[in-house]
Amino acid sequence: MNFDLSDEQQLIKSTAREFTDKEVVPVAGPNSANHHFDLELVQKIADQGYLGAIVPREYGGAGLDYITYALICEEIGRGCSGMRTVVSVQTSLVCSTILKWGTEEQKQKYLPLLCSGEWLGCFGLTEPGAGSGASDQKTRAVQQDDGSWRINGAKMWISLANHAKLALIFAQTEPELKHKGLACFIVETDQPGFQPTPIDGKMGLWASDTAEIALDDVIAAPDSMLGQVGDGFKVAMSALDSGRYSVAAGCVGLCQAALDESIRYAQERTQFDRPIAGFQLVQAMIADMVVRTEAARMLVYRAGAVKDAGRPSTLETSIAKYNASEAAVWCANTAIQVHGGAGYSSDHPVERFFRDARVTTIYEGTSQIQQLIIGRAVTGIDALKPMVLERAPA
Ligand SMILES: Cc1cc2nc3c(=O)[nH]c(=O)nc-3n(C[C@H](O)[C@H](O)[C@H](O)COP(=O)(O)OP(=O)(O)OC[C@H]3O[C@@H](n4cnc5c(N)ncnc54)[C@H](O)[C@@H]3O)c2cc1C
């Protein structure tokens, strides 16, 4: 087992680190405070090649491996979770899904636009009544005589939807078929029936864009489906396999940011005539942050290694995402403790880290859903499927 990064991976990590320190960190606080979705910064991130990191070069991507992609997500996530969310949605949920399920024509048409940042994409799975139980889609797609699809319904909590030019929309084609009727459509949003409305009042992730979408007679072209009717759930799960991985990597960055701020503050702040870093109980908090950060990083790299080997990685990805997101919440919370009263104020970034970390145990599958995926793998019993209990004969 080799724990060393290759020379190329180290170079990309240090480039992403420098980029984050120069371009992301200085604006992360103000963008969050102003609830500003910074499209100029998104374009700078795209110009670095980070929106198409795992997309092959022939489609406009950077053609990088999954471990290198994690290094990029970690660095951007260290600076701003709102911007790391952009990378996750665009690269993992949208690009990698088109890459895996799209026709050659769909890939050539859309991937270069997305990798370059010319277009933003969004991923429309969640509905007001379908969150963890994502297969219970109420959005309906009906095929027209000309082969196109007419889509009606509503989506909830969709990142980037106010700015996206392309949306992956999941819909039911035949309710009687249940999950076998689900399909995923590439929808171009420049049409009157696609109506996003910003969601205000979020606890955190203020520098990211989140919307609910009304779909009112939205038209998807005849050749806009990813896969076939009935593939919708599989398409969603494969997207989340990549998306959860990038969230986990971003959470490692959040852990690292919380740790860095805590070390800095503990060395500077004095109480009882010594830096608080000199107190054993403060060092214990910092040591526990180090351990959780390193453990989260290793589990992300392991999931990345499995992906790079081309093997199924659902279990390793869920383990990495569950662990890293819970670690990010814990580290950010502990960083506030290390800062005392100062940590409870927006004068220090750790309160933003905590608010931003909090969503990571919820989106792209809650911690409970990750636990059920892990539990299913080790027990062989799928707790998400209705269980039919056989009655013993009388
Ligand atoms: C800021 C933000 C951005 C988002 N971006 C996107 C996006 O771009 N695209 C998209 O499609 N979605 C997005 N989401 C939606 C997100 O993926 C969902 O919120 C998440 O899947 C949970 O669904 P829910 O909110 O409906 O919660 P629910 O599913 O109602 O869950 C509520 C609680 O019940 C628990 N629960 C539910 N079912 C079970 C079960 N079977 N066993 C045990 N516990 C269970 C959950 O773990 C949770 O604790 C975003 C959400 C947020 C907050």
CSV table of C-alpha atoms and ligand atoms in Angstrom, one decimal:
chain,number,residue,atom,x,y,z
A,1,MET,CA,0.0,0.0,0.0
A,2,ASN,CA,1.4,3.3,-1.1
A,3,PHE,CA,0.3,6.4,0.9
A,4,ASP,CA,2.4,8.9,-1.2
A,5,LEU,CA,0.9,11.2,-3.7
A,6,SER,CA,2.5,11.1,-7.2
A,7,ASP,CA,4.6,14.1,-8.3
A,8,GLU,CA,1.7,15.2,-10.5
A,9,GLN,CA,-0.8,14.9,-7.7
A,10,GLN,CA,1.4,16.9,-5.4
A,11,LEU,CA,1.8,19.6,-8.0
A,12,ILE,CA,-1.9,19.9,-8.6
A,13,LYS,CA,-2.6,19.9,-4.8
A,14,SER,CA,-0.1,22.8,-4.2
A,15,THR,CA,-1.5,24.7,-7.2
A,16,ALA,CA,-5.0,24.3,-5.8
A,17,ARG,CA,-3.8,25.3,-2.4
A,18,GLU,CA,-2.2,28.5,-3.8
A,19,PHE,CA,-5.3,29.2,-5.9
A,20,THR,CA,-7.5,28.8,-2.8
A,21,ASP,CA,-5.3,31.0,-0.6
A,22,LYS,CA,-5.1,33.8,-3.3
A,23,GLU,CA,-8.6,33.7,-4.8
A,24,VAL,CA,-11.0,31.9,-2.5
A,25,VAL,CA,-10.1,32.5,1.1
A,26,PRO,CA,-10.0,36.4,0.8
A,27,VAL,CA,-13.6,36.6,-0.5
A,28,ALA,CA,-15.2,33.6,1.3
A,29,GLY,CA,-16.1,35.6,4.4
A,30,PRO,CA,-17.5,38.6,2.5
A,31,ASN,CA,-19.4,36.5,0.0
A,32,SER,CA,-21.0,34.5,2.8
A,33,ALA,CA,-21.9,37.6,4.8
A,34,ASN,CA,-23.4,39.3,1.7
A,35,HIS,CA,-25.2,36.1,0.5
A,36,HIS,CA,-23.3,36.6,-2.7
A,37,PHE,CA,-23.1,33.8,-5.3
A,38,ASP,CA,-19.8,34.9,-6.8
A,39,LEU,CA,-20.0,34.1,-10.6
A,40,GLU,CA,-16.6,35.7,-11.2
A,41,LEU,CA,-15.0,33.3,-8.8
A,42,VAL,CA,-16.9,30.4,-10.3
A,43,GLN,CA,-15.3,31.4,-13.7
A,44,LYS,CA,-11.9,31.5,-12.1
A,45,ILE,CA,-12.4,28.0,-10.7
A,46,ALA,CA,-13.5,26.9,-14.2
A,47,ASP,CA,-10.4,28.5,-15.8
A,48,GLN,CA,-8.3,26.4,-13.5
A,49,GLY,CA,-9.9,23.3,-15.0
A,50,TYR,CA,-11.6,22.3,-11.7
A,51,LEU,CA,-15.2,22.1,-13.0
A,52,GLY,CA,-14.3,19.3,-15.4
A,53,ALA,CA,-11.5,17.6,-13.4
A,54,ILE,CA,-12.5,14.0,-14.0
A,55,VAL,CA,-13.9,14.6,-17.5
A,56,PRO,CA,-11.6,13.3,-20.3
A,57,ARG,CA,-9.8,16.0,-22.3
A,58,GLU,CA,-11.6,15.1,-25.5
A,59,TYR,CA,-14.8,16.6,-23.9
A,60,GLY,CA,-13.1,19.7,-22.5
A,61,GLY,CA,-12.1,18.3,-19.1
A,62,ALA,CA,-8.8,18.0,-17.3
A,63,GLY,CA,-8.8,14.1,-17.5
A,64,LEU,CA,-7.6,13.7,-13.9
A,65,ASP,CA,-8.0,10.7,-11.6
A,66,TYR,CA,-10.4,10.6,-8.7
A,67,ILE,CA,-7.7,11.0,-6.0
A,68,THR,CA,-6.5,14.2,-7.7
A,69,TYR,CA,-10.1,15.4,-7.9
A,70,ALA,CA,-10.4,14.9,-4.1
A,71,LEU,CA,-7.3,17.0,-3.6
A,72,ILE,CA,-9.0,19.9,-5.6
A,73,CYS,CA,-12.3,19.5,-3.7
A,74,GLU,CA,-10.4,19.5,-0.4
A,75,GLU,CA,-8.5,22.7,-1.2
A,76,ILE,CA,-11.6,24.6,-2.5
A,77,GLY,CA,-13.6,23.2,0.5
A,78,ARG,CA,-10.9,24.5,2.8
A,79,GLY,CA,-11.6,28.0,1.5
A,80,CYS,CA,-15.3,28.1,0.9
A,81,SER,CA,-17.9,25.3,1.1
A,82,GLY,CA,-20.3,27.3,-1.2
A,83,MET,CA,-17.7,27.2,-4.0
A,84,ARG,CA,-16.9,23.5,-3.3
A,85,THR,CA,-20.6,22.9,-3.7
A,86,VAL,CA,-20.4,24.4,-7.2
A,87,VAL,CA,-17.5,22.0,-8.0
A,88,SER,CA,-19.4,19.0,-6.6
A,89,VAL,CA,-22.6,19.8,-8.5
A,90,GLN,CA,-21.1,20.7,-11.8
A,91,THR,CA,-18.4,18.1,-11.9
A,92,SER,CA,-19.9,15.1,-10.1
A,93,LEU,CA,-23.6,15.4,-10.3
A,94,VAL,CA,-23.9,16.8,-13.8
A,95,CYS,CA,-20.7,16.2,-15.8
A,96,SER,CA,-19.9,12.7,-14.6
A,97,THR,CA,-23.6,11.7,-15.1
A,98,ILE,CA,-23.6,12.9,-18.7
A,99,LEU,CA,-20.2,11.2,-19.1
A,100,LYS,CA,-21.5,7.9,-17.8
A,101,TRP,CA,-25.0,7.8,-19.3
A,102,GLY,CA,-25.0,10.2,-22.2
A,103,THR,CA,-24.9,9.4,-25.9
A,104,GLU,CA,-21.8,10.6,-27.8
A,105,GLU,CA,-23.9,13.5,-29.2
A,106,GLN,CA,-25.0,14.6,-25.7
A,107,LYS,CA,-21.4,14.4,-24.4
A,108,GLN,CA,-20.0,16.4,-27.2
A,109,LYS,CA,-22.8,19.0,-27.0
A,110,TYR,CA,-22.8,19.7,-23.3
A,111,LEU,CA,-19.6,18.6,-21.6
A,112,PRO,CA,-17.3,21.3,-23.1
A,113,LEU,CA,-19.8,24.0,-22.2
A,114,LEU,CA,-19.9,22.7,-18.6
A,115,CYS,CA,-16.2,22.1,-18.1
A,116,SER,CA,-15.4,25.6,-19.4
A,117,GLY,CA,-17.9,27.2,-17.0
A,118,GLU,CA,-19.7,28.8,-19.9
A,119,TRP,CA,-22.8,26.9,-18.7
A,120,LEU,CA,-23.7,26.0,-15.2
A,121,GLY,CA,-25.7,22.8,-14.6
A,122,CYS,CA,-27.9,21.7,-11.8
A,123,PHE,CA,-29.2,18.3,-10.5
A,124,GLY,CA,-32.9,18.1,-9.9
A,125,LEU,CA,-33.7,15.0,-7.9
A,126,THR,CA,-35.2,16.2,-4.6
A,127,GLU,CA,-38.8,17.2,-4.5
A,128,PRO,CA,-40.9,18.7,-1.7
A,129,GLY,CA,-42.2,15.2,-0.9
A,130,ALA,CA,-39.3,13.1,-2.1
A,131,GLY,CA,-36.0,13.6,-0.2
A,132,SER,CA,-34.3,10.5,1.2
A,133,GLY,CA,-37.0,8.5,-0.5
A,134,ALA,CA,-35.9,9.9,-3.9
A,135,SER,CA,-37.6,7.2,-6.0
A,136,ASP,CA,-41.1,8.6,-5.0
A,137,GLN,CA,-40.9,11.2,-7.7
A,138,LYS,CA,-44.1,13.1,-8.4
A,139,THR,CA,-42.7,15.2,-11.3
A,140,ARG,CA,-44.3,13.7,-14.4
A,141,ALA,CA,-42.9,13.4,-17.9
A,142,VAL,CA,-45.4,12.7,-20.8
A,143,GLN,CA,-44.1,11.9,-24.3
A,144,GLN,CA,-45.6,14.1,-27.0
A,145,ASP,CA,-46.5,13.0,-30.6
A,146,ASP,CA,-43.3,14.6,-31.9
A,147,GLY,CA,-41.2,12.5,-29.5
A,148,SER,CA,-40.4,15.4,-27.1
A,149,TRP,CA,-41.3,15.2,-23.4
A,150,ARG,CA,-43.6,17.5,-21.5
A,151,ILE,CA,-42.6,17.8,-17.8
A,152,ASN,CA,-44.7,19.1,-14.9
A,153,GLY,CA,-43.8,19.1,-11.2
A,154,ALA,CA,-41.6,20.8,-8.6
A,155,LYS,CA,-38.1,20.4,-7.3
A,156,MET,CA,-36.8,21.5,-4.0
A,157,TRP,CA,-33.3,22.5,-2.6
A,158,ILE,CA,-31.6,22.5,-6.0
A,159,SER,CA,-28.1,24.0,-5.9
A,160,LEU,CA,-27.2,26.4,-8.7
A,161,ALA,CA,-30.7,26.3,-10.2
A,162,ASN,CA,-31.1,30.1,-10.4
A,163,HIS,CA,-28.1,30.3,-12.7
A,164,ALA,CA,-28.1,26.9,-14.5
A,165,LYS,CA,-28.5,26.7,-18.2
A,166,LEU,CA,-28.9,23.0,-18.1
A,167,ALA,CA,-30.8,20.9,-15.5
A,168,LEU,CA,-30.8,17.1,-15.0
A,169,ILE,CA,-34.5,16.5,-14.2
A,170,PHE,CA,-35.7,13.3,-12.8
A,171,ALA,CA,-39.3,12.4,-13.5
A,172,GLN,CA,-41.9,9.7,-13.5
A,173,THR,CA,-43.0,8.6,-17.0
A,174,GLU,CA,-45.6,6.1,-15.9
A,175,PRO,CA,-46.7,6.1,-12.2
A,176,GLU,CA,-48.0,2.5,-12.4
A,177,LEU,CA,-44.5,1.4,-13.1
A,178,LYS,CA,-43.1,3.0,-9.9
A,179,HIS,CA,-39.3,3.1,-10.0
A,180,LYS,CA,-39.3,1.3,-13.3
A,181,GLY,CA,-40.9,4.3,-14.9
A,182,LEU,CA,-38.3,6.8,-13.6
A,183,ALA,CA,-36.2,8.7,-16.2
A,184,CYS,CA,-33.6,11.4,-16.2
A,185,PHE,CA,-33.8,14.2,-18.8
A,186,ILE,CA,-31.3,16.9,-19.9
A,187,VAL,CA,-33.4,20.0,-19.8
A,188,GLU,CA,-32.3,23.3,-21.2
A,189,THR,CA,-33.6,25.9,-18.8
A,190,ASP,CA,-34.0,28.8,-21.3
A,191,GLN,CA,-37.8,28.3,-21.5
A,192,PRO,CA,-40.7,30.0,-19.7
A,193,GLY,CA,-41.9,26.9,-17.9
A,194,PHE,CA,-38.6,26.4,-16.0
A,195,GLN,CA,-39.1,28.7,-13.0
A,196,PRO,CA,-36.5,28.7,-10.2
A,197,THR,CA,-37.1,30.7,-7.0
A,198,PRO,CA,-34.2,31.4,-4.6
A,199,ILE,CA,-34.5,29.8,-1.2
A,200,ASP,CA,-33.8,32.3,1.5
A,201,GLY,CA,-33.2,31.7,5.2
A,202,LYS,CA,-30.7,28.9,5.0
A,203,MET,CA,-28.6,28.3,8.1
A,204,GLY,CA,-25.4,28.3,6.1
A,205,LEU,CA,-23.8,27.9,2.7
A,206,TRP,CA,-24.7,31.5,2.0
A,207,ALA,CA,-22.2,31.8,-0.8
A,208,SER,CA,-23.9,29.1,-2.7
A,209,ASP,CA,-27.1,29.3,-4.8
A,210,THR,CA,-30.1,27.2,-3.9
A,211,ALA,CA,-33.5,27.2,-5.4
A,212,GLU,CA,-36.8,25.5,-5.7
A,213,ILE,CA,-38.0,24.9,-9.2
A,214,ALA,CA,-41.5,25.0,-10.6
A,215,LEU,CA,-41.7,22.9,-13.8
A,216,ASP,CA,-44.7,24.0,-15.8
A,217,ASP,CA,-45.0,22.4,-19.2
A,218,VAL,CA,-41.2,22.2,-19.5
A,219,ILE,CA,-40.2,20.6,-22.8
A,220,ALA,CA,-37.3,18.2,-23.0
A,221,ALA,CA,-36.1,17.3,-26.5
A,222,PRO,CA,-36.8,13.7,-27.9
A,223,ASP,CA,-33.1,12.8,-27.6
A,224,SER,CA,-32.7,14.4,-24.1
A,225,MET,CA,-33.0,11.3,-21.9
A,226,LEU,CA,-30.0,9.9,-20.1
A,227,GLY,CA,-30.2,6.1,-20.5
A,228,GLN,CA,-33.7,4.6,-20.9
A,229,VAL,CA,-37.0,4.8,-19.2
A,230,GLY,CA,-36.5,2.9,-16.0
A,231,ASP,CA,-32.9,3.9,-15.6
A,232,GLY,CA,-33.7,7.1,-13.7
A,233,PHE,CA,-33.0,5.7,-10.2
A,234,LYS,CA,-29.7,4.1,-11.4
A,235,VAL,CA,-28.7,7.3,-13.0
A,236,ALA,CA,-29.4,9.2,-9.7
A,237,MET,CA,-27.4,6.7,-7.6
A,238,SER,CA,-24.4,6.7,-9.9
A,239,ALA,CA,-24.4,10.6,-9.8
A,240,LEU,CA,-24.5,10.5,-6.0
A,241,ASP,CA,-21.6,8.0,-5.9
A,242,SER,CA,-19.5,10.7,-7.5
A,243,GLY,CA,-21.2,13.6,-5.7
A,244,ARG,CA,-20.8,12.1,-2.2
A,245,TYR,CA,-17.2,11.5,-2.8
A,246,SER,CA,-16.6,15.2,-3.6
A,247,VAL,CA,-18.6,16.3,-0.6
A,248,ALA,CA,-16.5,14.0,1.6
A,249,ALA,CA,-13.3,15.5,0.1
A,250,GLY,CA,-14.7,19.0,0.7
A,251,CYS,CA,-15.4,18.1,4.3
A,252,VAL,CA,-11.7,17.1,4.7
A,253,GLY,CA,-10.9,20.6,3.7
A,254,LEU,CA,-13.4,22.0,6.2
A,255,CYS,CA,-11.9,19.9,8.9
A,256,GLN,CA,-8.4,21.2,7.9
A,257,ALA,CA,-9.6,24.8,7.9
A,258,ALA,CA,-11.2,24.4,11.4
A,259,LEU,CA,-7.9,22.8,12.6
A,260,ASP,CA,-5.7,25.5,11.1
A,261,GLU,CA,-7.7,28.3,12.6
A,262,SER,CA,-7.7,26.6,16.0
A,263,ILE,CA,-4.0,26.1,16.1
A,264,ARG,CA,-3.4,29.7,15.0
A,265,TYR,CA,-5.8,31.1,17.7
A,266,ALA,CA,-4.6,28.8,20.4
A,267,GLN,CA,-1.0,30.0,19.9
A,268,GLU,CA,-1.9,33.7,19.9
A,269,ARG,CA,-4.6,33.8,22.7
A,270,THR,CA,-3.2,34.1,26.2
A,271,GLN,CA,-5.0,33.3,29.5
A,272,PHE,CA,-3.4,32.7,32.9
A,273,ASP,CA,-0.2,34.2,31.5
A,274,ARG,CA,0.3,31.6,28.8
A,275,PRO,CA,-1.0,30.8,25.3
A,276,ILE,CA,-4.1,28.7,25.6
A,277,ALA,CA,-2.3,26.1,23.3
A,278,GLY,CA,-0.2,25.4,26.5
A,279,PHE,CA,-3.2,23.9,28.3
A,280,GLN,CA,-3.5,20.2,28.0
A,281,LEU,CA,-7.3,20.3,27.6
A,282,VAL,CA,-6.9,22.7,24.6
A,283,GLN,CA,-4.3,20.4,23.1
A,284,ALA,CA,-6.7,17.5,23.6
A,285,MET,CA,-9.3,19.3,21.5
A,286,ILE,CA,-6.7,20.1,18.8
A,287,ALA,CA,-5.3,16.5,18.8
A,288,ASP,CA,-8.8,15.1,18.4
A,289,MET,CA,-9.3,17.4,15.4
A,290,VAL,CA,-6.0,16.2,13.9
A,291,VAL,CA,-7.0,12.6,14.3
A,292,ARG,CA,-10.5,13.1,12.8
A,293,THR,CA,-9.1,15.1,9.9
A,294,GLU,CA,-6.5,12.6,9.0
A,295,ALA,CA,-8.9,9.6,9.3
A,296,ALA,CA,-11.4,11.4,7.1
A,297,ARG,CA,-8.7,12.1,4.5
A,298,MET,CA,-7.5,8.5,4.4
A,299,LEU,CA,-11.1,7.2,3.9
A,300,VAL,CA,-11.6,9.6,1.0
A,301,TYR,CA,-8.4,8.5,-0.6
A,302,ARG,CA,-9.3,4.9,-0.2
A,303,ALA,CA,-12.7,5.5,-1.9
A,304,GLY,CA,-10.8,7.4,-4.6
A,305,ALA,CA,-8.4,4.5,-5.1
A,306,VAL,CA,-11.3,2.1,-5.5
A,307,LYS,CA,-12.9,4.5,-8.1
A,308,ASP,CA,-9.6,4.9,-9.9
A,309,ALA,CA,-9.3,1.1,-10.1
A,310,GLY,CA,-12.7,1.0,-11.8
A,311,ARG,CA,-14.3,-1.1,-9.1
A,312,PRO,CA,-17.8,-0.5,-7.5
A,313,SER,CA,-17.3,2.1,-4.8
A,314,THR,CA,-20.7,2.7,-3.2
A,315,LEU,CA,-19.7,1.3,0.2
A,316,GLU,CA,-16.4,3.0,0.4
A,317,THR,CA,-18.0,6.3,-0.8
A,318,SER,CA,-20.7,6.1,1.8
A,319,ILE,CA,-18.2,5.3,4.6
A,320,ALA,CA,-16.1,8.3,3.5
A,321,LYS,CA,-19.0,10.7,3.2
A,322,TYR,CA,-20.6,9.6,6.5
A,323,ASN,CA,-17.3,9.9,8.4
A,324,ALA,CA,-16.0,13.1,6.7
A,325,SER,CA,-19.3,15.1,7.1
A,326,GLU,CA,-19.7,14.1,10.7
A,327,ALA,CA,-16.0,15.0,11.3
A,328,ALA,CA,-16.5,18.4,9.6
A,329,VAL,CA,-19.4,19.2,11.9
A,330,TRP,CA,-17.4,18.0,14.9
A,331,CYS,CA,-14.2,19.8,14.0
A,332,ALA,CA,-16.0,23.1,13.2
A,333,ASN,CA,-17.9,22.9,16.5
A,334,THR,CA,-14.7,22.1,18.4
A,335,ALA,CA,-13.0,25.0,16.7
A,336,ILE,CA,-15.6,27.3,18.1
A,337,GLN,CA,-14.9,25.9,21.6
A,338,VAL,CA,-11.2,26.5,21.1
A,339,HIS,CA,-12.0,30.2,20.2
A,340,GLY,CA,-14.3,30.7,23.2
A,341,GLY,CA,-16.6,33.7,22.8
A,342,ALA,CA,-14.6,34.9,19.8
A,343,GLY,CA,-15.6,31.7,18.0
A,344,TYR,CA,-19.3,32.6,18.5
A,345,SER,CA,-18.9,35.7,16.3
A,346,SER,CA,-18.5,36.4,12.6
A,347,ASP,CA,-15.2,38.1,13.4
A,348,HIS,CA,-13.7,34.6,13.1
A,349,PRO,CA,-14.4,32.2,10.2
A,350,VAL,CA,-15.1,29.2,12.5
A,351,GLU,CA,-18.7,30.2,12.9
A,352,ARG,CA,-19.1,30.1,9.1
A,353,PHE,CA,-17.3,26.7,9.0
A,354,PHE,CA,-19.9,25.4,11.5
A,355,ARG,CA,-22.9,26.7,9.6
A,356,ASP,CA,-21.5,25.5,6.3
A,357,ALA,CA,-20.5,22.1,7.7
A,358,ARG,CA,-23.9,21.4,9.0
A,359,VAL,CA,-25.5,20.8,5.7
A,360,THR,CA,-23.0,18.2,4.7
A,361,THR,CA,-24.6,15.5,6.9
A,362,ILE,CA,-27.9,16.2,5.1
A,363,TYR,CA,-27.3,16.8,1.4
A,364,GLU,CA,-26.3,14.1,-1.1
A,365,GLY,CA,-27.9,11.6,1.3
A,366,THR,CA,-28.2,12.1,5.0
A,367,SER,CA,-25.9,10.4,7.5
A,368,GLN,CA,-28.8,8.0,8.3
A,369,ILE,CA,-29.0,7.0,4.6
A,370,GLN,CA,-25.2,6.4,4.5
A,371,GLN,CA,-25.6,4.3,7.6
A,372,LEU,CA,-28.3,2.2,5.9
A,373,ILE,CA,-26.1,1.8,2.8
A,374,ILE,CA,-23.2,0.6,5.0
A,375,GLY,CA,-25.6,-1.6,7.1
A,376,ARG,CA,-27.0,-3.1,3.9
A,377,ALA,CA,-23.6,-4.0,2.6
A,378,VAL,CA,-22.6,-5.8,5.8
A,379,THR,CA,-25.9,-7.5,6.8
A,380,GLY,CA,-27.2,-8.2,3.3
A,381,ILE,CA,-30.6,-6.8,4.3
A,382,ASP,CA,-31.9,-3.6,2.6
A,383,ALA,CA,-33.6,-1.6,5.3
A,384,LEU,CA,-34.9,0.8,2.6
A,385,LYS,CA,-37.0,-1.9,0.9
A,386,PRO,CA,-40.3,-2.9,2.5
A,387,MET,CA,-39.8,-6.1,4.4
A,388,VAL,CA,-42.4,-8.8,4.0
A,389,LEU,CA,-42.5,-10.8,7.2
A,390,GLU,CA,-43.6,-14.4,6.7
A,391,ARG,CA,-46.0,-15.6,9.3
A,392,ALA,CA,-45.3,-19.0,10.8
A,393,PRO,CA,-47.9,-21.6,9.8
A,394,ALA,CA,-50.6,-22.0,12.5
B,1,LIG,C1,-28.4,23.5,0.9
B,1,LIG,C2,-28.9,22.3,0.2
B,1,LIG,C3,-28.6,22.0,-1.1
B,1,LIG,C4,-29.1,20.9,-1.8
B,1,LIG,N1,-28.8,20.7,-3.1
B,1,LIG,C5,-29.5,19.7,-3.8
B,1,LIG,C6,-29.3,19.5,-5.2
B,1,LIG,O1,-28.5,20.2,-5.8
B,1,LIG,N2,-30.1,18.6,-5.8
B,1,LIG,C7,-31.0,17.8,-5.2
B,1,LIG,O2,-31.6,17.0,-5.8
B,1,LIG,N3,-31.1,17.9,-3.8
B,1,LIG,C8,-30.4,18.8,-3.1
B,1,LIG,N4,-30.6,19.0,-1.8
B,1,LIG,C9,-31.5,18.1,-1.1
B,1,LIG,C10,-30.9,17.1,-0.2
B,1,LIG,O3,-30.3,16.1,-0.9
B,1,LIG,C11,-32.1,16.5,0.7
B,1,LIG,O4,-32.3,17.6,1.7
B,1,LIG,C12,-31.7,15.2,1.5
B,1,LIG,O5,-31.6,14.2,0.5
B,1,LIG,C13,-32.7,14.9,2.6
B,1,LIG,O6,-34.0,14.9,2.1
B,1,LIG,P1,-35.1,15.8,3.0
B,1,LIG,O7,-34.5,17.1,3.2
B,1,LIG,O8,-36.3,15.6,2.3
B,1,LIG,O9,-35.1,15.0,4.4
B,1,LIG,P2,-36.0,13.7,4.7
B,1,LIG,O10,-35.8,12.7,3.7
B,1,LIG,O11,-37.4,14.1,5.0
B,1,LIG,O12,-35.3,13.3,6.1
B,1,LIG,C14,-35.6,13.8,7.3
B,1,LIG,C15,-34.9,12.9,8.4
B,1,LIG,O13,-35.5,11.6,8.3
B,1,LIG,C16,-34.4,10.7,8.2
B,1,LIG,N5,-34.8,9.6,7.3
B,1,LIG,C17,-35.5,9.6,6.2
B,1,LIG,N6,-35.7,8.4,5.7
B,1,LIG,C18,-35.1,7.5,6.6
B,1,LIG,C19,-35.0,6.1,6.6
B,1,LIG,N7,-35.5,5.3,5.7
B,1,LIG,N8,-34.3,5.6,7.7
B,1,LIG,C20,-33.8,6.4,8.6
B,1,LIG,N9,-33.9,7.8,8.6
B,1,LIG,C21,-34.6,8.3,7.6
B,1,LIG,C22,-33.3,11.5,7.5
B,1,LIG,O14,-32.0,10.9,7.6
B,1,LIG,C23,-33.4,12.8,8.2
B,1,LIG,O15,-32.8,12.8,9.4
B,1,LIG,C24,-30.0,20.0,-1.1
B,1,LIG,C25,-30.3,20.3,0.3
B,1,LIG,C26,-29.8,21.4,0.9
B,1,LIG,C27,-30.2,21.7,2.3
